XYZ file of C-alpha atoms in Angstrom:
604
model
C 67.065 -89.912 59.552
C 69.487 -92.723 58.650
C 70.887 -95.482 61.604
C 68.639 -95.177 64.677
C 70.860 -96.678 67.016
C 68.658 -96.742 70.686
C 65.818 -99.054 68.229
C 68.713 -100.982 66.558
C 67.014 -100.038 63.007
C 67.624 -97.551 60.468
C 64.830 -95.565 60.065
C 64.869 -95.435 55.616
C 66.710 -98.668 55.466
C 67.056 -101.956 57.875
C 68.692 -103.993 54.673
C 71.784 -101.350 54.334
C 72.902 -102.840 58.414
C 76.173 -104.573 57.976
C 76.030 -107.813 60.481
C 72.715 -108.229 60.457
C 70.118 -110.332 59.424
C 70.149 -113.225 57.073
C 69.413 -116.965 58.504
C 71.851 -115.876 62.101
C 69.258 -113.788 62.978
C 66.215 -116.625 61.519
C 67.478 -119.019 63.348
C 66.420 -117.118 66.687
C 63.171 -117.356 65.370
C 63.110 -121.245 64.036
C 63.850 -121.822 67.990
C 60.758 -119.817 69.164
C 58.681 -121.135 66.179
C 59.551 -124.592 67.444
C 59.796 -123.523 71.259
C 55.998 -122.816 71.563
C 54.588 -124.944 68.441
C 55.682 -127.800 70.402
C 52.828 -126.697 73.108
C 50.110 -124.825 70.789
C 50.028 -128.044 68.082
C 49.968 -130.433 70.972
C 46.893 -128.180 72.239
C 45.048 -127.930 69.234
C 44.777 -131.979 68.207
C 44.667 -133.165 72.426
C 42.239 -129.884 73.912
C 38.936 -131.500 72.828
C 39.895 -134.545 74.503
C 40.627 -132.595 77.994
C 37.247 -130.478 77.258
C 35.943 -133.816 77.401
C 36.959 -135.761 80.417
C 37.914 -133.061 82.399
C 35.528 -129.927 81.370
C 32.211 -132.884 80.909
C 31.663 -130.926 77.803
C 29.388 -133.089 75.117
C 31.006 -134.497 72.027
C 29.468 -131.370 69.832
C 30.410 -128.648 72.405
C 34.097 -129.998 73.049
C 34.575 -129.992 69.336
C 33.099 -125.673 69.243
C 34.439 -125.172 72.264
C 38.234 -125.441 70.342
C 37.225 -124.928 67.141
C 36.099 -121.404 68.382
C 39.178 -121.284 70.427
C 41.612 -121.538 67.457
C 39.165 -119.560 65.407
C 39.999 -116.376 68.086
C 43.462 -117.706 68.170
C 43.666 -117.050 64.591
C 41.543 -113.961 64.395
C 43.671 -112.118 66.684
C 46.792 -112.297 65.060
C 45.155 -109.288 63.249
C 45.076 -107.115 66.596
C 49.906 -108.180 66.491
C 49.813 -107.173 63.076
C 48.120 -104.022 63.644
C 49.676 -102.815 66.576
C 53.834 -104.111 64.633
C 52.666 -102.230 61.692
C 51.917 -98.769 63.134
C 52.678 -98.666 67.055
C 55.541 -101.065 68.161
C 57.676 -102.970 66.268
C 57.229 -106.491 65.082
C 59.859 -107.577 68.390
C 58.576 -106.043 70.414
C 54.717 -106.769 70.091
C 55.993 -110.396 70.002
C 57.110 -110.275 73.474
C 53.996 -108.767 74.892
C 52.180 -110.909 73.938
C 54.387 -113.719 74.525
C 54.128 -112.507 78.170
C 49.898 -113.079 77.732
C 50.262 -116.315 75.862
C 53.442 -117.624 78.962
C 50.657 -116.307 81.837
C 47.607 -117.547 80.181
C 49.253 -121.464 80.254
C 50.217 -121.245 83.544
C 46.519 -120.298 84.294
C 46.166 -123.622 82.709
C 47.949 -125.906 84.071
C 46.940 -124.584 87.767
C 43.317 -125.741 86.680
C 44.337 -128.794 85.654
C 45.503 -129.636 88.093
C 43.355 -128.319 91.309
C 39.999 -130.947 90.406
C 37.928 -127.845 92.893
C 39.169 -125.753 89.569
C 37.632 -128.531 87.470
C 33.449 -128.819 87.134
C 31.677 -131.913 87.766
C 29.410 -134.648 85.222
C 26.566 -133.048 85.276
C 25.528 -134.463 80.976
C 24.690 -131.078 79.338
C 26.280 -129.660 77.028
C 28.434 -127.747 79.196
C 28.781 -128.019 83.194
C 31.628 -124.925 83.654
C 29.356 -122.604 85.633
C 30.885 -119.932 88.678
C 34.607 -119.287 89.439
C 35.128 -122.138 87.192
C 33.747 -120.143 84.723
C 35.958 -117.435 85.204
C 39.216 -119.013 85.366
C 38.368 -121.450 82.391
C 37.312 -118.936 80.001
C 39.709 -115.725 81.058
C 42.926 -118.301 80.532
C 41.384 -119.375 76.792
C 40.891 -115.857 76.262
C 44.333 -114.657 76.965
C 45.653 -117.545 75.624
C 44.123 -116.448 71.959
C 44.847 -112.674 72.319
C 48.487 -113.739 73.112
C 49.021 -116.879 70.457
C 47.292 -114.696 67.963
C 48.780 -111.487 68.651
C 52.681 -113.477 68.043
C 51.139 -114.900 65.021
C 50.240 -111.612 63.634
C 53.794 -110.321 64.519
C 56.494 -113.040 64.648
C 56.832 -114.294 60.494
C 56.922 -110.569 58.819
C 59.860 -110.750 61.783
C 62.013 -113.574 60.249
C 61.283 -112.355 56.277
C 62.199 -108.820 57.139
C 65.686 -110.761 57.481
C 66.047 -110.562 53.750
C 66.114 -108.343 51.824
C 63.071 -108.809 48.821
C 65.187 -106.383 46.655
C 68.370 -108.389 46.557
C 68.449 -111.752 44.042
C 70.363 -114.262 46.502
C 67.971 -112.641 49.233
C 64.746 -113.033 47.602
C 66.036 -116.850 47.096
C 67.155 -116.816 50.650
C 63.382 -114.987 51.606
C 61.622 -118.013 49.425
C 63.590 -120.511 51.189
C 62.737 -118.994 54.930
C 58.927 -119.937 54.966
C 59.968 -122.949 53.854
C 62.547 -123.493 56.807
C 59.931 -121.644 58.891
C 57.660 -125.178 58.328
C 59.861 -126.896 58.750
C 60.529 -125.492 62.199
C 56.853 -125.396 63.446
C 56.833 -128.990 61.817
C 59.881 -130.585 64.602
C 58.240 -129.006 67.061
C 54.995 -129.957 66.585
C 55.867 -133.291 66.136
C 57.315 -133.098 69.735
C 53.824 -131.692 71.341
C 52.125 -134.401 69.444
C 53.657 -138.006 70.325
C 55.591 -136.717 74.198
C 53.390 -133.832 75.518
C 50.482 -135.865 74.260
C 51.559 -138.829 76.203
C 53.045 -137.055 79.284
C 49.002 -135.343 79.614
C 46.850 -138.663 78.528
C 48.798 -141.138 80.820
C 48.121 -142.062 83.995
C 44.378 -142.522 83.615
C 43.749 -139.262 81.488
C 45.064 -137.004 84.937
C 48.524 -135.629 83.428
C 47.225 -132.813 81.779
C 48.422 -130.440 84.623
C 51.705 -132.122 83.459
C 51.927 -131.570 79.593
C 50.401 -127.798 80.754
C 53.037 -127.242 83.053
C 55.470 -128.338 80.446
C 54.246 -126.359 77.430
C 54.389 -122.765 79.515
C 57.835 -124.373 80.631
C 59.247 -124.124 76.663
C 56.881 -121.476 75.469
C 59.066 -119.464 77.839
C 61.961 -121.358 76.679
C 61.329 -119.985 73.468
C 60.396 -116.123 73.519
C 64.038 -116.143 75.738
C 65.670 -117.138 72.126
C 64.281 -114.489 70.669
C 65.670 -112.248 72.953
C 68.668 -113.613 72.165
C 68.486 -112.787 69.606
C 68.008 -109.095 69.696
C 71.490 -107.672 68.106
C 71.015 -109.180 65.354
C 67.702 -108.320 63.705
C 67.085 -106.030 61.668
C 63.788 -104.146 62.973
C 61.797 -102.109 60.994
C 60.288 -99.356 62.319
C 56.843 -98.879 63.055
C 54.983 -96.359 59.741
C 51.575 -94.842 59.119
C 48.252 -96.839 60.796
C 47.677 -98.268 57.088
C 43.996 -98.200 58.321
C 44.560 -94.781 57.905
C 45.563 -94.676 54.811
C 42.677 -97.222 53.462
C 40.275 -95.269 54.808
C 42.089 -92.518 53.033
C 41.241 -93.391 49.828
C 37.877 -94.688 50.197
C 36.698 -90.861 51.264
C 38.395 -89.407 49.128
C 37.553 -91.694 46.179
C 34.045 -91.579 47.605
C 34.649 -87.756 47.403
C 34.884 -87.674 44.014
C 32.778 -89.507 42.903
C 31.477 -87.300 40.824
C 34.435 -86.434 38.908
C 35.338 -88.333 35.414
C 38.696 -90.523 35.540
C 41.131 -89.251 33.832
C 42.563 -90.523 30.329
C 46.198 -91.001 30.877
C 47.531 -92.793 34.176
C 50.404 -90.404 34.316
C 47.935 -87.580 35.208
C 47.271 -89.156 39.000
C 48.650 -87.567 41.814
C 51.973 -88.903 42.780
C 55.055 -88.000 44.884
C 58.509 -87.632 43.498
C 60.905 -89.669 45.171
C 63.230 -86.986 45.941
C 60.782 -85.419 47.545
C 59.219 -88.313 49.670
C 60.807 -88.865 53.071
C 60.194 -92.665 52.458
C 62.110 -95.202 51.138
C 58.529 -97.230 49.886
C 59.176 -98.155 46.463
C 55.974 -96.790 43.677
C 53.601 -99.256 42.700
C 53.032 -99.364 39.299
C 49.221 -98.257 38.256
C 47.104 -101.195 37.461
C 43.608 -101.191 35.653
C 41.463 -102.455 38.033
C 39.375 -100.797 40.421
C 39.784 -97.702 38.192
C 36.949 -95.828 39.884
C 39.623 -96.110 43.352
C 41.477 -94.031 40.359
C 39.676 -90.921 41.623
C 41.079 -90.434 44.592
C 44.380 -89.940 43.174
C 43.156 -87.178 40.867
C 43.913 -83.583 42.221
C 40.798 -80.937 42.015
C 41.684 -77.345 41.323
C 43.291 -75.081 43.210
C 43.470 -77.817 45.547
C 46.183 -78.141 48.303
C 47.005 -82.597 48.053
C 47.038 -82.520 51.821
C 46.337 -86.506 52.719
C 42.226 -86.363 53.020
C 42.271 -84.038 49.441
C 44.011 -86.878 47.368
C 46.330 -89.563 47.626
C 48.970 -91.054 45.559
C 49.072 -93.792 43.259
C 50.671 -95.319 45.386
C 48.206 -95.368 48.478
C 45.288 -95.902 45.415
C 47.250 -99.578 44.466
C 48.366 -100.769 47.951
C 43.834 -100.692 48.699
C 43.667 -102.534 45.295
C 46.313 -105.204 46.141
C 44.282 -105.604 49.808
C 41.186 -105.938 47.205
C 42.288 -108.175 45.062
C 43.246 -110.882 48.137
C 39.735 -110.678 49.480
C 38.755 -113.780 47.301
C 42.204 -116.036 47.567
C 41.402 -115.430 51.805
C 37.999 -116.358 50.835
C 39.000 -119.228 48.922
C 41.194 -121.222 51.765
C 38.531 -120.736 54.608
C 36.974 -124.356 53.806
C 40.012 -125.797 53.454
C 40.853 -124.710 57.126
C 37.124 -125.819 57.665
C 38.477 -128.745 56.725
C 41.567 -129.194 58.850
C 39.295 -128.532 62.095
C 37.408 -131.287 61.591
C 39.960 -133.358 61.361
C 41.670 -132.304 64.882
C 38.361 -133.003 66.185
C 36.395 -135.291 65.128
C 39.348 -137.679 63.711
C 41.249 -137.606 67.215
C 37.579 -138.285 68.757
C 37.234 -141.513 66.357
C 41.294 -142.473 67.066
C 39.842 -143.201 70.345
C 37.224 -145.725 69.280
C 40.543 -147.772 67.033
C 42.453 -150.079 68.490
C 45.427 -147.878 69.643
C 48.093 -151.032 69.928
C 51.345 -150.411 68.119
C 53.484 -153.800 69.600
C 53.494 -153.688 73.731
C 52.762 -149.802 73.982
C 48.849 -148.273 73.803
C 49.723 -145.747 71.363
C 47.060 -141.678 72.409
C 44.602 -141.478 69.813
C 45.418 -137.290 69.636
C 48.796 -138.422 68.663
C 48.148 -139.718 65.248
C 48.852 -136.303 63.203
C 51.986 -137.219 64.010
C 51.901 -139.434 61.040
C 51.557 -136.031 58.625
C 53.895 -134.203 60.787
C 56.494 -137.045 59.445
C 55.743 -137.143 55.580
C 56.895 -132.638 56.354
C 60.051 -133.759 58.074
C 61.158 -135.789 55.323
C 59.108 -133.235 52.652
C 59.754 -129.639 52.953
C 63.986 -130.659 52.729
C 63.431 -132.280 49.334
C 61.452 -129.710 48.401
C 63.267 -127.165 49.527
C 66.634 -128.679 48.490
C 65.573 -130.586 45.352
C 61.907 -129.361 43.968
C 62.326 -125.772 43.584
C 65.819 -125.497 41.942
C 64.353 -127.848 39.935
C 61.906 -126.117 39.144
C 63.744 -122.495 39.028
C 65.475 -123.158 35.837
C 62.205 -123.389 33.932
C 59.995 -120.758 35.156
C 62.410 -118.304 36.626
C 60.925 -117.413 40.049
C 62.732 -117.094 43.056
C 60.035 -119.770 44.654
C 60.437 -122.223 41.368
C 56.164 -122.234 41.493
C 54.742 -119.196 41.806
C 52.712 -118.735 45.026
C 49.133 -118.926 44.111
C 50.052 -122.684 42.214
C 51.138 -123.780 45.410
C 47.704 -122.949 47.413
C 46.113 -124.861 44.186
C 48.039 -127.852 44.587
C 46.777 -127.621 48.598
C 43.497 -127.131 47.522
C 43.107 -129.996 45.043
C 44.965 -132.118 48.491
C 42.695 -131.316 50.992
C 39.855 -132.221 48.821
C 41.096 -135.634 48.169
C 41.926 -136.233 51.983
C 38.403 -135.380 53.387
C 37.262 -137.596 50.464
C 40.148 -140.178 51.643
C 38.169 -139.462 55.513
C 35.065 -140.457 54.861
C 36.109 -143.572 53.287
C 37.877 -144.389 56.437
C 35.143 -143.523 58.620
C 32.558 -145.975 56.259
C 35.533 -148.682 57.123
C 35.383 -148.126 60.856
C 31.931 -148.709 60.980
C 31.204 -151.627 58.565
C 34.196 -153.008 61.284
C 32.804 -152.610 63.966
C 28.993 -153.918 62.664
C 31.036 -156.626 62.446
C 32.954 -157.869 65.041
C 32.726 -154.755 67.801
C 35.351 -156.203 69.657
C 38.307 -155.393 67.002
C 38.155 -151.885 65.679
C 40.349 -151.361 62.763
C 43.317 -150.397 63.587
C 44.216 -146.499 64.542
C 46.529 -145.756 61.188
C 43.562 -146.045 59.117
C 43.772 -142.257 59.755
C 47.022 -142.023 58.565
C 46.148 -141.762 55.289
C 44.458 -138.657 55.531
C 46.257 -137.080 58.073
C 49.216 -138.026 55.231
C 47.313 -136.514 52.787
C 46.497 -133.068 54.422
C 49.434 -132.698 55.287
C 51.146 -132.443 52.387
C 47.974 -130.314 51.456
C 48.993 -127.724 54.558
C 52.803 -127.468 53.865
C 51.233 -126.271 50.295
C 49.099 -123.805 51.245
C 50.134 -122.499 54.264
C 53.960 -121.536 52.937
C 51.978 -119.900 50.256
C 49.488 -118.156 51.731
C 52.536 -117.050 54.244
C 55.062 -116.047 51.287
C 52.013 -114.323 49.033
C 50.610 -112.158 51.461
C 54.052 -110.749 52.858
C 55.586 -109.758 49.497
C 52.512 -108.709 47.687
C 52.350 -106.712 50.536
C 52.630 -102.376 51.045
C 55.898 -102.097 52.644
C 53.429 -100.790 55.710
C 51.239 -102.902 55.941
C 52.876 -106.324 56.241
C 52.715 -107.465 58.893
C 48.598 -106.697 58.570
C 48.575 -108.545 55.319
C 50.423 -111.951 56.760
C 47.303 -111.965 59.433
C 45.833 -112.624 56.332
C 46.981 -116.274 56.438
C 45.414 -116.292 59.978
C 41.990 -114.845 58.994
C 41.177 -117.290 56.711
C 42.413 -120.249 58.960
C 39.696 -118.637 61.952
C 37.403 -118.533 59.228
C 37.440 -121.748 58.706
C 37.874 -122.910 62.548
C 34.470 -120.684 62.705
C 33.149 -121.813 59.740
C 33.599 -125.343 61.100
C 31.549 -124.795 64.450
C 28.643 -123.060 61.960
C 29.176 -126.356 60.239
C 28.713 -128.660 62.831
C 25.393 -126.665 64.262
C 23.595 -126.102 60.742
C 23.773 -130.215 60.005
C 22.677 -131.154 63.278
C 20.193 -129.048 62.921
C 19.014 -129.553 59.342
C 19.191 -133.402 59.649
C 17.050 -134.022 62.480
C 14.616 -132.542 60.695
C 14.967 -135.224 58.296
C 16.593 -138.215 59.081
C 14.333 -140.968 59.953
C 15.356 -140.719 63.659
C 15.109 -137.299 64.710
C 18.975 -137.264 65.366
C 21.877 -135.203 63.422
C 24.205 -136.324 62.104
C 26.728 -135.588 65.100
C 24.106 -135.446 67.920
C 24.878 -136.851 71.200
C 28.735 -138.174 72.896
C 28.525 -141.807 70.574
C 30.157 -141.007 67.550
C 29.162 -145.168 66.576
C 25.058 -144.095 66.049
C 26.678 -140.513 64.323
C 26.681 -140.620 60.721
C 30.465 -138.789 60.348
C 31.120 -140.098 56.999
C 28.138 -137.975 55.703
C 29.599 -135.406 56.793
C 33.222 -135.639 55.592
C 31.429 -136.105 52.173
C 29.721 -132.743 52.346
C 32.892 -131.387 52.755
C 35.261 -133.753 50.116
C 31.929 -131.832 47.862
C 32.642 -128.370 48.896
C 36.052 -128.820 48.585
C 36.265 -130.328 44.882
C 33.849 -127.205 44.548
C 36.263 -124.523 45.772
C 38.651 -125.235 43.867
C 37.145 -124.585 40.701
C 35.319 -121.481 42.480
C 39.522 -120.872 43.415
C 40.694 -121.337 39.911
C 39.150 -118.382 38.570
C 40.275 -115.793 41.210
C 43.949 -117.053 41.168
C 43.935 -116.245 36.944
C 42.173 -113.073 37.741
C 45.008 -111.843 40.154
C 47.737 -109.411 38.817
C 50.712 -109.539 40.861
C 52.031 -106.012 42.338
C 54.702 -104.460 40.483
C 57.503 -101.932 40.912
C 58.599 -99.318 39.003
C 60.360 -100.350 36.071
C 64.229 -100.189 38.054
C 63.161 -103.175 40.210
C 61.020 -105.373 37.345
C 63.085 -107.957 36.062
C 63.336 -108.198 32.708
C 60.895 -109.477 30.035
C 62.820 -110.322 26.999
C 61.735 -114.196 27.658
C 58.536 -114.649 29.562
C 59.546 -118.285 31.550
C 56.210 -120.363 31.000
C 54.897 -123.827 31.950
C 54.254 -126.718 29.981
C 53.374 -123.662 26.739
C 51.565 -121.255 29.337
C 53.291 -118.227 29.608
C 53.929 -117.689 33.338
C 54.399 -113.704 32.326
C 52.153 -113.051 29.890
C 52.526 -109.058 28.465
C 53.814 -105.618 29.486
C 52.058 -102.150 28.939
C 54.746 -100.107 29.178
C 52.935 -96.776 29.567
C 55.726 -93.752 29.475
C 54.302 -90.189 31.166
C 55.022 -87.356 32.824
C 53.244 -87.390 36.760
C 50.763 -85.149 39.091
C 53.509 -83.699 41.256
C 51.409 -81.501 43.512
C 51.373 -78.784 40.040
C 54.983 -79.174 38.903
C 55.075 -82.153 36.265
C 57.724 -84.220 36.974
C 58.875 -86.124 34.346
C 58.573 -89.990 35.282
C 60.263 -93.139 34.386
C 58.625 -95.586 32.488
C 55.056 -97.057 34.611
C 54.929 -100.893 33.788
C 51.704 -102.490 33.928
C 51.784 -106.558 33.725
C 48.797 -108.561 33.032
C 50.647 -111.408 34.827
C 47.723 -113.592 35.189
C 50.772 -115.957 36.195
C 49.145 -118.906 38.148
C 47.230 -122.390 35.642
């Protein structure tokens, strides 16, 4: 195989190409992330006002339209991840979906500029009909597909520039995700200040200008991505991860009547010398033993993909299965984020937005947590991580699941603060309606949640990338966005359910979030509801994070375990079971290296 000069990647090992990869290549990706998120985040925080004021949705309708858009965007990241793993390399996938994203932004610019393409107010939940609805929903669908596809393939493209098996590049890989978040944060900060100000200026008639700026900056971002192509390490797409998963499930069902073998060494595995893949073999684990039946080769059976699977293939499915509770445990955090991005903006529009002689646009409030993150991310990367590395010997300082756990706690605290701030806002309204509290009271909940997002988002991206099998990294990384997607959809469901239930039990016969007047709603009770759920969810997360068993490869890639690092006396790597065995290889017996299964419940 070797290097493929036409396609620009080494079909066996892209990390062997000299002069490619590293932070030089990643810098072009950082540029795209900053420029693309400049518009994406500006849309996230301000579009609810665009839907409310220009497209004439009601309060809950505008919030649900935005959360459904965001949910669809993140859910469609799976499409980008699947395509980049299976059919196209990650670079080409980014370009194709990027074209769709720019096209959608241009369509939104045209509709926001042309009054004939905007509906008249009708007093209903939605006033969008006819050709206006066709263009409106077509642009939103294209935006969701384009943006989602890029999110499913761009972060792993950047991570591919670092070899996780090389000690130096492994540390750089951990840093890559932190700097990726910093790039996104810087772009987002410009978006929620400059672009939001342009969009909401001139009595909220500058939306088309904001969309035009977003279209241009996003296009420039993809130009940077293309300019960096000569420096990228590009991985060739492999077998369909869906097919590999299906093979394990089908063969395990076919072999359900077989007894489990006493020794894992008797399970089927391909000798590395006979394999045309450079992917490392994954060590056998004792969880989900029922799937091991897929790796049992029957008597006189030919080893074909649909009659027997390798141990590595079975372990790939086990890894993905173990990830499911982690994904589920982070959904509620993203539901809370969706609420802060919608109702908090509407809260801000009813508060005192003066900053000296300047009137701050309500959607610009998220710049407060972004400012915190711009300061804290370098501190975390340059000070905390090196200090933690000395103690834990972990390349990232602390494990990815520990990082996610911190974020979940902070998100629960943020929702509690949000409830208290809303109570204060309404109390001040009752005392003196002409003197509302300052907009900057919202900074407390935003700042805490911003730090929570810093811990959780990067932790999940790094966790899913590192834990995923090499041929499923884009698909696995998109699990981060799936969690966000379900969080946004759950947000819409919560709003509808809360309204439906509370209107039956409240004396006024109106739901907590009914109508267009936030002053007559009970948003504070809704925030308390989310806060209580968040604390309960953290307890649930602790169980699954402790239960999770980290993936390990063969012994040649496993570091020394003579001294297991620990934090406060709690071992990060508890014990090792070394199984020296012979592995069945298509009817012959091959002396195999030690199989090591780490019982590394390494979270808390």
